[in-house]
PDB file of C-alpha atoms and ligand atoms in Angstrom:
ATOM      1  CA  UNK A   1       0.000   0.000   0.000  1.00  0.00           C
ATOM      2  CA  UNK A   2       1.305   2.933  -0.871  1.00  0.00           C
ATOM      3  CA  UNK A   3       0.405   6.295   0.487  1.00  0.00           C
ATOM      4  CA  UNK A   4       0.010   9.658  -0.619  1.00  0.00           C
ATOM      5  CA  UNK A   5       0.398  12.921   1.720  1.00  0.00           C
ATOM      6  CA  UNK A   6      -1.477  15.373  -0.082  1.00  0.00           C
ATOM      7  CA  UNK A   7      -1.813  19.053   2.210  1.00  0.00           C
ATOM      8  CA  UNK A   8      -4.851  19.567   1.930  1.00  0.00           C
ATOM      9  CA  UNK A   9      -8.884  18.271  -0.081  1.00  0.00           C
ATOM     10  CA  UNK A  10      -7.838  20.726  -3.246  1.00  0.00           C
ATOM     11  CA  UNK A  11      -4.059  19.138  -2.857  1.00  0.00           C
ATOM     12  CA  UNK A  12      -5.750  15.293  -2.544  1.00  0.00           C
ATOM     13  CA  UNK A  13      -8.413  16.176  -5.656  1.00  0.00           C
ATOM     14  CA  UNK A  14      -5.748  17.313  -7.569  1.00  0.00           C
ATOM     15  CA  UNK A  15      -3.360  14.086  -6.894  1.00  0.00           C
ATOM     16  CA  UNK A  16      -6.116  12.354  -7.850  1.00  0.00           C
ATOM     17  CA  UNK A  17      -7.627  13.593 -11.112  1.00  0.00           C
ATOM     18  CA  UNK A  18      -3.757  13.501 -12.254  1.00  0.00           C
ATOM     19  CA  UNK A  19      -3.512   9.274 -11.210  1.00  0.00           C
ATOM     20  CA  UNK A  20      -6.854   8.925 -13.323  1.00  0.00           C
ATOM     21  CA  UNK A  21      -5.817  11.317 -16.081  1.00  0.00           C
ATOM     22  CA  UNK A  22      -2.257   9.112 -16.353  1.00  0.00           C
ATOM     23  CA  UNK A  23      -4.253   6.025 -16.424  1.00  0.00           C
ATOM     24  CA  UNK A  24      -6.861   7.240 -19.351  1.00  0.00           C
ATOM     25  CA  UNK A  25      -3.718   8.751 -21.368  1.00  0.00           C
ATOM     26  CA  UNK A  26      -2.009   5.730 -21.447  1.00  0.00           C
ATOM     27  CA  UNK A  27      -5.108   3.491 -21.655  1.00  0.00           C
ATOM     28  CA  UNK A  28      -7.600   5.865 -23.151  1.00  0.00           C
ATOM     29  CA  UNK A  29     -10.017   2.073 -23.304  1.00  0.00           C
ATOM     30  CA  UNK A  30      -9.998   2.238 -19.576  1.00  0.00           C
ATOM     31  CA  UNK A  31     -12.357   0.651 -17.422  1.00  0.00           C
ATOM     32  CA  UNK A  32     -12.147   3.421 -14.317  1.00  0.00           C
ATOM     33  CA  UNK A  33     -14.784   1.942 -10.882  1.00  0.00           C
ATOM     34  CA  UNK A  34     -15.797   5.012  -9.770  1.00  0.00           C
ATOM     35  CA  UNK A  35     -17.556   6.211  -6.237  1.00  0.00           C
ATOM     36  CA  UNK A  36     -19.443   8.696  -5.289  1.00  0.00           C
ATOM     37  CA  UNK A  37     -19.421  10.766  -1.488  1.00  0.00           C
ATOM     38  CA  UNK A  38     -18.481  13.870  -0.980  1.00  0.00           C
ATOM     39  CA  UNK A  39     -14.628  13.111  -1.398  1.00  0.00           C
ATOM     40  CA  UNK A  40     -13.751  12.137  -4.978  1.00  0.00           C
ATOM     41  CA  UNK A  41     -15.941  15.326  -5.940  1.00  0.00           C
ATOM     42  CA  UNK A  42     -12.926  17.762  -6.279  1.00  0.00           C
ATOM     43  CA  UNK A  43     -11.182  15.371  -8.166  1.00  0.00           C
ATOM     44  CA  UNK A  44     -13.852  14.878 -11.097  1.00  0.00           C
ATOM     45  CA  UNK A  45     -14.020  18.314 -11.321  1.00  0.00           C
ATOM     46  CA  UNK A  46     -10.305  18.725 -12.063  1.00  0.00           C
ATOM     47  CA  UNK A  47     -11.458  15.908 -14.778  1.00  0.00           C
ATOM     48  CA  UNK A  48     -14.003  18.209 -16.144  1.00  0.00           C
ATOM     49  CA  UNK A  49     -11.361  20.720 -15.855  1.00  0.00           C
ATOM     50  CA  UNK A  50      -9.154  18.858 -17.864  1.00  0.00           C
ATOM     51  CA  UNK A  51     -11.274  17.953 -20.198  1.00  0.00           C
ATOM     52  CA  UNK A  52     -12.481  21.173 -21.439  1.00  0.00           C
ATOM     53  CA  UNK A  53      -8.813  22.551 -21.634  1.00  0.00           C
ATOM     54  CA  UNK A  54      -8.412  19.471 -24.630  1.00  0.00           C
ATOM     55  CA  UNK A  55      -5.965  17.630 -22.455  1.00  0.00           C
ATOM     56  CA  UNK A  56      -8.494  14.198 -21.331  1.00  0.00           C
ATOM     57  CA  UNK A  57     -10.427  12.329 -23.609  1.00  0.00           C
ATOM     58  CA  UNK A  58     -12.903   9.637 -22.335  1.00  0.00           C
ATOM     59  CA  UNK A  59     -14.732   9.262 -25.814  1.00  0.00           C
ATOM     60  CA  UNK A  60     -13.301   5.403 -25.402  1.00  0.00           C
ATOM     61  CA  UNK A  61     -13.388   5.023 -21.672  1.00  0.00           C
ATOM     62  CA  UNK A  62     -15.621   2.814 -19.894  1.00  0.00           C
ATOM     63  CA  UNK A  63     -17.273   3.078 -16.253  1.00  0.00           C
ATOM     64  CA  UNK A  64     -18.173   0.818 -13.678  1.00  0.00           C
ATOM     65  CA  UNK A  65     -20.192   2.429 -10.445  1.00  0.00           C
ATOM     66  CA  UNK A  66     -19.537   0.941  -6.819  1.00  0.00           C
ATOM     67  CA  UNK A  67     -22.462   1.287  -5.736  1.00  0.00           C
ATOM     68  CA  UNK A  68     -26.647   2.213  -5.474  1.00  0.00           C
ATOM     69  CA  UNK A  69     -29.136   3.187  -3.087  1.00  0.00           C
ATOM     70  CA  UNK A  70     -31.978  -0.121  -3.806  1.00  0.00           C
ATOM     71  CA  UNK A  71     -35.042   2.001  -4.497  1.00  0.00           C
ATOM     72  CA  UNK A  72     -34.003   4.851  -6.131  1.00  0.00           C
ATOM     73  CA  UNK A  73     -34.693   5.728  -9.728  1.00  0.00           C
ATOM     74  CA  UNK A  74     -31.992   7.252 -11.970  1.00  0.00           C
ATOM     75  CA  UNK A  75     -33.970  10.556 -12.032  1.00  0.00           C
ATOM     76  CA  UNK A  76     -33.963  10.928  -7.864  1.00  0.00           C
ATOM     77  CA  UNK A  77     -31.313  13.580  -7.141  1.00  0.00           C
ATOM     78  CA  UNK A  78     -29.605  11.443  -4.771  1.00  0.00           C
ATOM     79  CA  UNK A  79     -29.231   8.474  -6.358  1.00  0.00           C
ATOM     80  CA  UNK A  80     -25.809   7.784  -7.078  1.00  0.00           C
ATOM     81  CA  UNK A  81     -26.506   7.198 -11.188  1.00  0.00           C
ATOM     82  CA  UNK A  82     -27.756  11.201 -10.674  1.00  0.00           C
ATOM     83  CA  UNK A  83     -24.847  12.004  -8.772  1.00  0.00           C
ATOM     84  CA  UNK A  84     -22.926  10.545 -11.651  1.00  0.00           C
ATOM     85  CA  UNK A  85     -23.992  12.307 -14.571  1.00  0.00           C
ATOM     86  CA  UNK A  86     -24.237  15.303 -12.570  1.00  0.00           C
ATOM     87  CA  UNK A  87     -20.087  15.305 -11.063  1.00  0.00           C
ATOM     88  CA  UNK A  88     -18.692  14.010 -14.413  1.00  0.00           C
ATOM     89  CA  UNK A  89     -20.992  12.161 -17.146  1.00  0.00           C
ATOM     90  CA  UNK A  90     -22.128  15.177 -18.484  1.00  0.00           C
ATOM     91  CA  UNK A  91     -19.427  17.239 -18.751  1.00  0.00           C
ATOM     92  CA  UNK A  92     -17.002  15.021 -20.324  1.00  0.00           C
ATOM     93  CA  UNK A  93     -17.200  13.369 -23.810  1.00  0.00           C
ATOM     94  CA  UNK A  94     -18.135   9.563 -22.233  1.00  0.00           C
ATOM     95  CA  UNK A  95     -20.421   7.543 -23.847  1.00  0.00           C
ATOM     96  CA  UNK A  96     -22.892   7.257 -21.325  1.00  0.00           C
ATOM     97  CA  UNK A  97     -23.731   3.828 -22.732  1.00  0.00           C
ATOM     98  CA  UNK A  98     -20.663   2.721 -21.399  1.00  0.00           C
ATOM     99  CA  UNK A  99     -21.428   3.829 -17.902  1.00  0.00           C
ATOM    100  CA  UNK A 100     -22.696   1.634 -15.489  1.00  0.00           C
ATOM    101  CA  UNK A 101     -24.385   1.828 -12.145  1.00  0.00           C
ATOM    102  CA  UNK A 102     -26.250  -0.944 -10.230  1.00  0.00           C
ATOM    103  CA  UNK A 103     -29.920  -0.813 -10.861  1.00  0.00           C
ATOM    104  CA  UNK A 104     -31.886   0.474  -8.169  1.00  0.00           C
ATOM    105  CA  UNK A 105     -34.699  -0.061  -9.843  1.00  0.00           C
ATOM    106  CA  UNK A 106     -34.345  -3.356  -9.709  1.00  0.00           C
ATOM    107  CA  UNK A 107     -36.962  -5.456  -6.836  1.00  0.00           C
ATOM    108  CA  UNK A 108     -34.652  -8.675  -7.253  1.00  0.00           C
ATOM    109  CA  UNK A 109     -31.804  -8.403  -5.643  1.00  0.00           C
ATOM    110  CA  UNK A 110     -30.459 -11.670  -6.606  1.00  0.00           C
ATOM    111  CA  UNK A 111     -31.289 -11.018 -10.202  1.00  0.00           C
ATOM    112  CA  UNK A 112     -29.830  -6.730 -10.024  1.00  0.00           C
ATOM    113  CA  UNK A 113     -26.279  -8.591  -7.918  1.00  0.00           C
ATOM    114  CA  UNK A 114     -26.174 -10.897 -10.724  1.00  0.00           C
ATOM    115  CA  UNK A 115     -26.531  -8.804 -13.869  1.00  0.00           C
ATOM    116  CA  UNK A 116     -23.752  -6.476 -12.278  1.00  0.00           C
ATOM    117  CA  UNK A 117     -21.462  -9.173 -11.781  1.00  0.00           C
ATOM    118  CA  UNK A 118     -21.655 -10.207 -15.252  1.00  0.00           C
ATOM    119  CA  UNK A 119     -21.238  -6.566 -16.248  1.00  0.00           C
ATOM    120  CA  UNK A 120     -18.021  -6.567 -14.289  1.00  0.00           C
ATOM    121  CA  UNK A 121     -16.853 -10.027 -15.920  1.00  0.00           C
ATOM    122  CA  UNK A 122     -18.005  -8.686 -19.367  1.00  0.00           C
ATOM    123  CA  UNK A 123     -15.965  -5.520 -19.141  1.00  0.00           C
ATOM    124  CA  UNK A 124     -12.784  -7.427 -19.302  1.00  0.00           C
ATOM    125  CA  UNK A 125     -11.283  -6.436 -15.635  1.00  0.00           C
ATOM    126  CA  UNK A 126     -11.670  -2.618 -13.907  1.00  0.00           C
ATOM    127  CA  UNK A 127      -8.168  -0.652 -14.598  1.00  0.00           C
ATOM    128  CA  UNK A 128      -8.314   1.462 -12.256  1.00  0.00           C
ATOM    129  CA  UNK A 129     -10.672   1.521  -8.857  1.00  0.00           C
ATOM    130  CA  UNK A 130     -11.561   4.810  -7.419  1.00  0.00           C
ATOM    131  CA  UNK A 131     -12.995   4.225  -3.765  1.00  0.00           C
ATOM    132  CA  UNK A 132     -13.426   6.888  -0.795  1.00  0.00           C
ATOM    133  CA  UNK A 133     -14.039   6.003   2.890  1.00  0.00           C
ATOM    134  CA  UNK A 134     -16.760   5.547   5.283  1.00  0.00           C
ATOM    135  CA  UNK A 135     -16.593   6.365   8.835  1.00  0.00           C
ATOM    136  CA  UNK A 136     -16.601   2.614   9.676  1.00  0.00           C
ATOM    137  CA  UNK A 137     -14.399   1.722   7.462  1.00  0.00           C
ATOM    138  CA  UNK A 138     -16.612   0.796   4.355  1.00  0.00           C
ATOM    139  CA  UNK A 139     -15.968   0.838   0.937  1.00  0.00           C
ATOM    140  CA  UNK A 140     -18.565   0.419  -1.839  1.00  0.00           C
ATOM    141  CA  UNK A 141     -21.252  -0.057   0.673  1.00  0.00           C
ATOM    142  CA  UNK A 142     -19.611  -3.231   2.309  1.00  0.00           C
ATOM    143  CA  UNK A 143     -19.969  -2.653   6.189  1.00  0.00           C
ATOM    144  CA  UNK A 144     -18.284  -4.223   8.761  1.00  0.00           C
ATOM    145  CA  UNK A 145     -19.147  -8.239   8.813  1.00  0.00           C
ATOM    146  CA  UNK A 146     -18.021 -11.061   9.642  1.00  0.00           C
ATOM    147  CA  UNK A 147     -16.398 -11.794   6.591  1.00  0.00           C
ATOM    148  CA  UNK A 148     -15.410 -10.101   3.314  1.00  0.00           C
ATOM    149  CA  UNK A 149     -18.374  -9.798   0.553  1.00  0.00           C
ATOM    150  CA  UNK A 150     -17.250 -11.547  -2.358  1.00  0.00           C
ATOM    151  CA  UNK A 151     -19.486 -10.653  -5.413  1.00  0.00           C
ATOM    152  CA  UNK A 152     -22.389  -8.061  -5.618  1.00  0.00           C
ATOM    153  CA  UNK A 153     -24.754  -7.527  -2.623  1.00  0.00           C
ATOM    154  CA  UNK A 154     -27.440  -6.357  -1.534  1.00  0.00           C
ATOM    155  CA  UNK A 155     -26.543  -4.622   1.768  1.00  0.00           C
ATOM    156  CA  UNK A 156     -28.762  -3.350   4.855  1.00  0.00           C
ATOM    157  CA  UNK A 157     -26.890  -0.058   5.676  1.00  0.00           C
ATOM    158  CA  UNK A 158     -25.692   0.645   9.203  1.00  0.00           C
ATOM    159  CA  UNK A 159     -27.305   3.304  11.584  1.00  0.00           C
ATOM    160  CA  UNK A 160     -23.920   5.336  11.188  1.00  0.00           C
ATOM    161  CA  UNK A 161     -23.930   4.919   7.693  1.00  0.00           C
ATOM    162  CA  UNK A 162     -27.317   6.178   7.533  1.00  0.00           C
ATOM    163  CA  UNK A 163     -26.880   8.943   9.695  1.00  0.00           C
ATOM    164  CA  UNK A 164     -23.813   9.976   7.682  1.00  0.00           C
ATOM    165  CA  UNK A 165     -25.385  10.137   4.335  1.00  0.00           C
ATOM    166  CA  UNK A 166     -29.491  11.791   5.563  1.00  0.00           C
ATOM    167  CA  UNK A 167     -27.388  14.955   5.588  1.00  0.00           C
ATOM    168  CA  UNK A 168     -28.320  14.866   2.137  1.00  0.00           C
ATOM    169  CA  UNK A 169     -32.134  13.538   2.082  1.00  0.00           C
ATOM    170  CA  UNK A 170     -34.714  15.924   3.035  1.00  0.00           C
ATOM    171  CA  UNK A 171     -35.026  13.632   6.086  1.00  0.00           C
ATOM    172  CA  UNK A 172     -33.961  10.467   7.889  1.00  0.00           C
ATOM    173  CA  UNK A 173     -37.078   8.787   6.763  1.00  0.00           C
ATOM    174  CA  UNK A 174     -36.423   9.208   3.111  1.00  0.00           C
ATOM    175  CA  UNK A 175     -32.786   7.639   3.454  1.00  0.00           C
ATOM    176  CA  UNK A 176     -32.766   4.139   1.705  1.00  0.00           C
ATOM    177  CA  UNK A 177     -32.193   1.336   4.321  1.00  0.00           C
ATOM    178  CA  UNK A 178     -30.723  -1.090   1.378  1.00  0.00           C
ATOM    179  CA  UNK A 179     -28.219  -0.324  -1.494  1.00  0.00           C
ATOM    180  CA  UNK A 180     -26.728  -2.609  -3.938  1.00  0.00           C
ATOM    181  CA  UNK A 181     -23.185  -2.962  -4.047  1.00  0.00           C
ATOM    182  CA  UNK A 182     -19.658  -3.815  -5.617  1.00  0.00           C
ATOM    183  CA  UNK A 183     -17.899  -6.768  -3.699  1.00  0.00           C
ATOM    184  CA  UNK A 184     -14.639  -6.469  -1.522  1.00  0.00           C
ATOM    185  CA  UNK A 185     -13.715  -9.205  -4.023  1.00  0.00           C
ATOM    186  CA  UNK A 186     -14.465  -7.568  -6.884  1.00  0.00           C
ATOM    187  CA  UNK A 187     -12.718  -4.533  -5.568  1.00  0.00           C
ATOM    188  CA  UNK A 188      -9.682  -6.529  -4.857  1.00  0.00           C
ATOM    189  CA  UNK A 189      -9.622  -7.588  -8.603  1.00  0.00           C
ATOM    190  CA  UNK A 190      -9.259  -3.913 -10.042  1.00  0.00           C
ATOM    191  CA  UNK A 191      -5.235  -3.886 -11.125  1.00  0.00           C
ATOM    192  CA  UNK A 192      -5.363  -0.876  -9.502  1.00  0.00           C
ATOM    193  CA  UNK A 193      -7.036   1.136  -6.697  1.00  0.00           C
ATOM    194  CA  UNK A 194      -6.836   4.626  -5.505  1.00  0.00           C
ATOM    195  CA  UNK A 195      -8.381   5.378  -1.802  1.00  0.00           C
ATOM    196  CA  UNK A 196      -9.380   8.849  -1.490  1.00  0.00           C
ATOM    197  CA  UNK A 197      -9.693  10.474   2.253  1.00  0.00           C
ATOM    198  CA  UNK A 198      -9.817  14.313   3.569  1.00  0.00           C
ATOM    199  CA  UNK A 199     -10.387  15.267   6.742  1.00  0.00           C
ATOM    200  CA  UNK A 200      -9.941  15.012  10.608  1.00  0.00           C
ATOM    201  CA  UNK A 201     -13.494  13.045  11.105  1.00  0.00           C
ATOM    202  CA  UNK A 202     -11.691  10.288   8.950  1.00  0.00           C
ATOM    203  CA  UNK A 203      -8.494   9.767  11.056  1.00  0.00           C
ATOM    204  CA  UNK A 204      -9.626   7.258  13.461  1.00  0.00           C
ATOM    205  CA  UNK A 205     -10.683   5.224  10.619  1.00  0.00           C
ATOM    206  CA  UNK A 206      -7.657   5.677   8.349  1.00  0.00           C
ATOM    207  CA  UNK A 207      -5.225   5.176  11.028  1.00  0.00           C
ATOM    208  CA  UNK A 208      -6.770   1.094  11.309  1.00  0.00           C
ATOM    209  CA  UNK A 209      -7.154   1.009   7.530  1.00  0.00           C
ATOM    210  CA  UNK A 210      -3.564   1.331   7.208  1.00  0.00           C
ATOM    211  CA  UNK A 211      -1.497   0.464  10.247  1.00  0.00           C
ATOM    212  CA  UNK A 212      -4.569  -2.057  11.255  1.00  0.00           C
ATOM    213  CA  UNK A 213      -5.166  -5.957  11.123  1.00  0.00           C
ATOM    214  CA  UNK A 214      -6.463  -7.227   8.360  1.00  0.00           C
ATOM    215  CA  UNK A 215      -9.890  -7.790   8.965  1.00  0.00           C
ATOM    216  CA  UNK A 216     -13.668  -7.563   7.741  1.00  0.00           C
ATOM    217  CA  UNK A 217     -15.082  -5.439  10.509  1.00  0.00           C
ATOM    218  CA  UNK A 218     -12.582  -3.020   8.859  1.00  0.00           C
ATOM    219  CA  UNK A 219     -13.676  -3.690   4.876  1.00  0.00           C
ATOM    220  CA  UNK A 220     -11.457  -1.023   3.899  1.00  0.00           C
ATOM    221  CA  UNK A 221      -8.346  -2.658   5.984  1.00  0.00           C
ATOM    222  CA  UNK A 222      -8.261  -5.606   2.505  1.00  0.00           C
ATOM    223  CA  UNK A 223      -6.284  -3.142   0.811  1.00  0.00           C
ATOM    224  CA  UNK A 224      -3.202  -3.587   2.439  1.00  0.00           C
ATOM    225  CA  UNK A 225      -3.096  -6.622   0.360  1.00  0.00           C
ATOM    226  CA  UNK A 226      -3.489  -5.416  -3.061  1.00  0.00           C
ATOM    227  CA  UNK A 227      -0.636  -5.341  -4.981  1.00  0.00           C
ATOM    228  CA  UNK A 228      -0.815  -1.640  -6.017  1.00  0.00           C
ATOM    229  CA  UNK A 229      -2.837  -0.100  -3.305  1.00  0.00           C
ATOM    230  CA  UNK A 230      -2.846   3.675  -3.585  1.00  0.00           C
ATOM    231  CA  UNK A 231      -3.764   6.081  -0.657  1.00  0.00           C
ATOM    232  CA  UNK A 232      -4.009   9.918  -1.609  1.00  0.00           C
ATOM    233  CA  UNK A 233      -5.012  11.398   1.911  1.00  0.00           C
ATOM    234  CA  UNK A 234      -4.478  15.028   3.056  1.00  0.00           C
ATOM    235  CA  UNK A 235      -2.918  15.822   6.523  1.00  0.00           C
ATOM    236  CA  UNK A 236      -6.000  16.019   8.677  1.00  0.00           C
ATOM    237  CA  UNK A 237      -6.855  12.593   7.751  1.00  0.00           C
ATOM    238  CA  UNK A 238      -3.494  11.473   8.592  1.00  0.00           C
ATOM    239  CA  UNK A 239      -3.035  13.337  11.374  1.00  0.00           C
ATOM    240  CA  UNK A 240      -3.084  10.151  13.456  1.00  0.00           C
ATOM    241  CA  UNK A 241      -0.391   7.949  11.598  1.00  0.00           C
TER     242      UNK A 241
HETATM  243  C1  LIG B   1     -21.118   6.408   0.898  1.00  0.00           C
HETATM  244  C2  LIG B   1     -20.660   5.680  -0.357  1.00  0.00           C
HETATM  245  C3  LIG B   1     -19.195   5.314  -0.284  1.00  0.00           C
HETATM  246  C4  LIG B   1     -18.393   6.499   0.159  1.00  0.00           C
HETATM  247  C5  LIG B   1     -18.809   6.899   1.545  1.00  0.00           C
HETATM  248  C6  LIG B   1     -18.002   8.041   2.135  1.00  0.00           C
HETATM  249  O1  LIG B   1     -21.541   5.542   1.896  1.00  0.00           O
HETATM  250  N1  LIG B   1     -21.407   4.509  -0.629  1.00  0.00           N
HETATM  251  O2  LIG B   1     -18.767   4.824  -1.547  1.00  0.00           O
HETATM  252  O3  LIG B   1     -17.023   6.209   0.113  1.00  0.00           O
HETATM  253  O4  LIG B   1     -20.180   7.271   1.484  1.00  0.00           O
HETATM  254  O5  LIG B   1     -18.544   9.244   1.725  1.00  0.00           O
HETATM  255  P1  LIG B   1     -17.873  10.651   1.909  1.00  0.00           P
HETATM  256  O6  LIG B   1     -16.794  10.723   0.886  1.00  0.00           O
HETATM  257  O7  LIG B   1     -18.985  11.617   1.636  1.00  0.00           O
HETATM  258  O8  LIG B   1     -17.356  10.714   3.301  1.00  0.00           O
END
């Protein structure tokens, strides 16, 4: 695992849209997992940013999504297919056909984990990973557990993850209990992943995802064994390492 000091959220964004920019120049065919949250936001819109100054080209890039709130329609402002289009899809020159998001839409969960998986076998392998950091140390939307998720899941969603993301539902009530999501296995097969963190709220958490054990009830702690780990964090999130 390698990590990252970046000084600050603009300094971390920046680090980061320059990693994914690398990867599309040399492989403009990239498959690039992207997240949502409030942290890789700078960072697509030094993408946009790049884009529109004629220096990134995603015309042949393709996009796999961690993750989606089960219940939510494409059109609901905070589903995370919304929050895609809106951060990146439609300011850059993808083809949103090659975009991809779990299906929210989709009552089955056996059937919407399924068809995701094969999207993510069909696609050939995910270049590079993109992932930021919940409080409890979940990535995608795998919470702590008893053991690592392998393939797509359906997931209940944990009080604190809940209470983390109502800040941006009208209310509590309206946050989705389930979401669909990536697995830690599937993660683990991207060639490459790049962890995202700001802030002093995410210390705690960083501090065991790094210098931690290795274990499930810290998802995000699996990432010390993938071969080319990145972490980009800025200095209040690694204020206690
Ligand atoms: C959500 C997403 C995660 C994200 C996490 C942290 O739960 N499903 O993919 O990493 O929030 O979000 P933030 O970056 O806003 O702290």
């Amino acid at each position: 695992m390698q990590v990252i000091r970046a000084k600050d959220y603009a300094d971390m964004s920046r680090k980061a849209a320059n990693l994914i920019a690398a990867q599309i120049l040399v492989k403009p065919n990239s498959v690039l997992g992207l997240a949502t949250g409030s942290t890789p936001i700078g960072a697509y819109e030094e993408l946009v940013r790049k884009h529109e100054a004629g220096d990134l080209d995603f015309s042949k890039v393709k996009s796999i999504n961690l993750d989606e709130y089960k219940g939510l329609s494409p059109d609901n402002d905070q589903s995370y297919r919304y929050f895609m289009n809106d951060h990146l899809f439609n300011h850059v020159n993808i083809d949103k056909a090659n975009t991809n998001v779990p299906n929210g839409l989709e009552p089955d969960a056996e059937k919407a984990c399924r068809e995701y998986d094969e999207i993510i076998a069909a696609s050939g392998g995910i270049d590079l990973q993109l992932l930021g950091l919940g409080h409890n140390g979940h990535i995608g939307f795998n919470e702590p557990a008893d053991e690592f998720s392998k393939g797509t899941n359906c997931v209940n969603l944990t009080k604190s993850t809940i209470d983390a993301n109502k800040r941006f539902f009208a209310s509590e009530a309206d946050v989705p209990t389930q979401a669909y999501t990536m697995g830690c296995a599937s993660i683990m097969g991207a060639k490459k992943i790049l962890l995202v963190v700001s802030g002093k709220d995410k210390a705690p958490i960083l501090k065991k995802v790094i210098c931690g054990p290795v274990t499930p009830q810290v998802p995000a702690s699996l990432l010390q064994l993938h071969p080319d780990a990145i972490v980009i964090a800025d200095e209040d999130a690694l204020s206690e390492i």
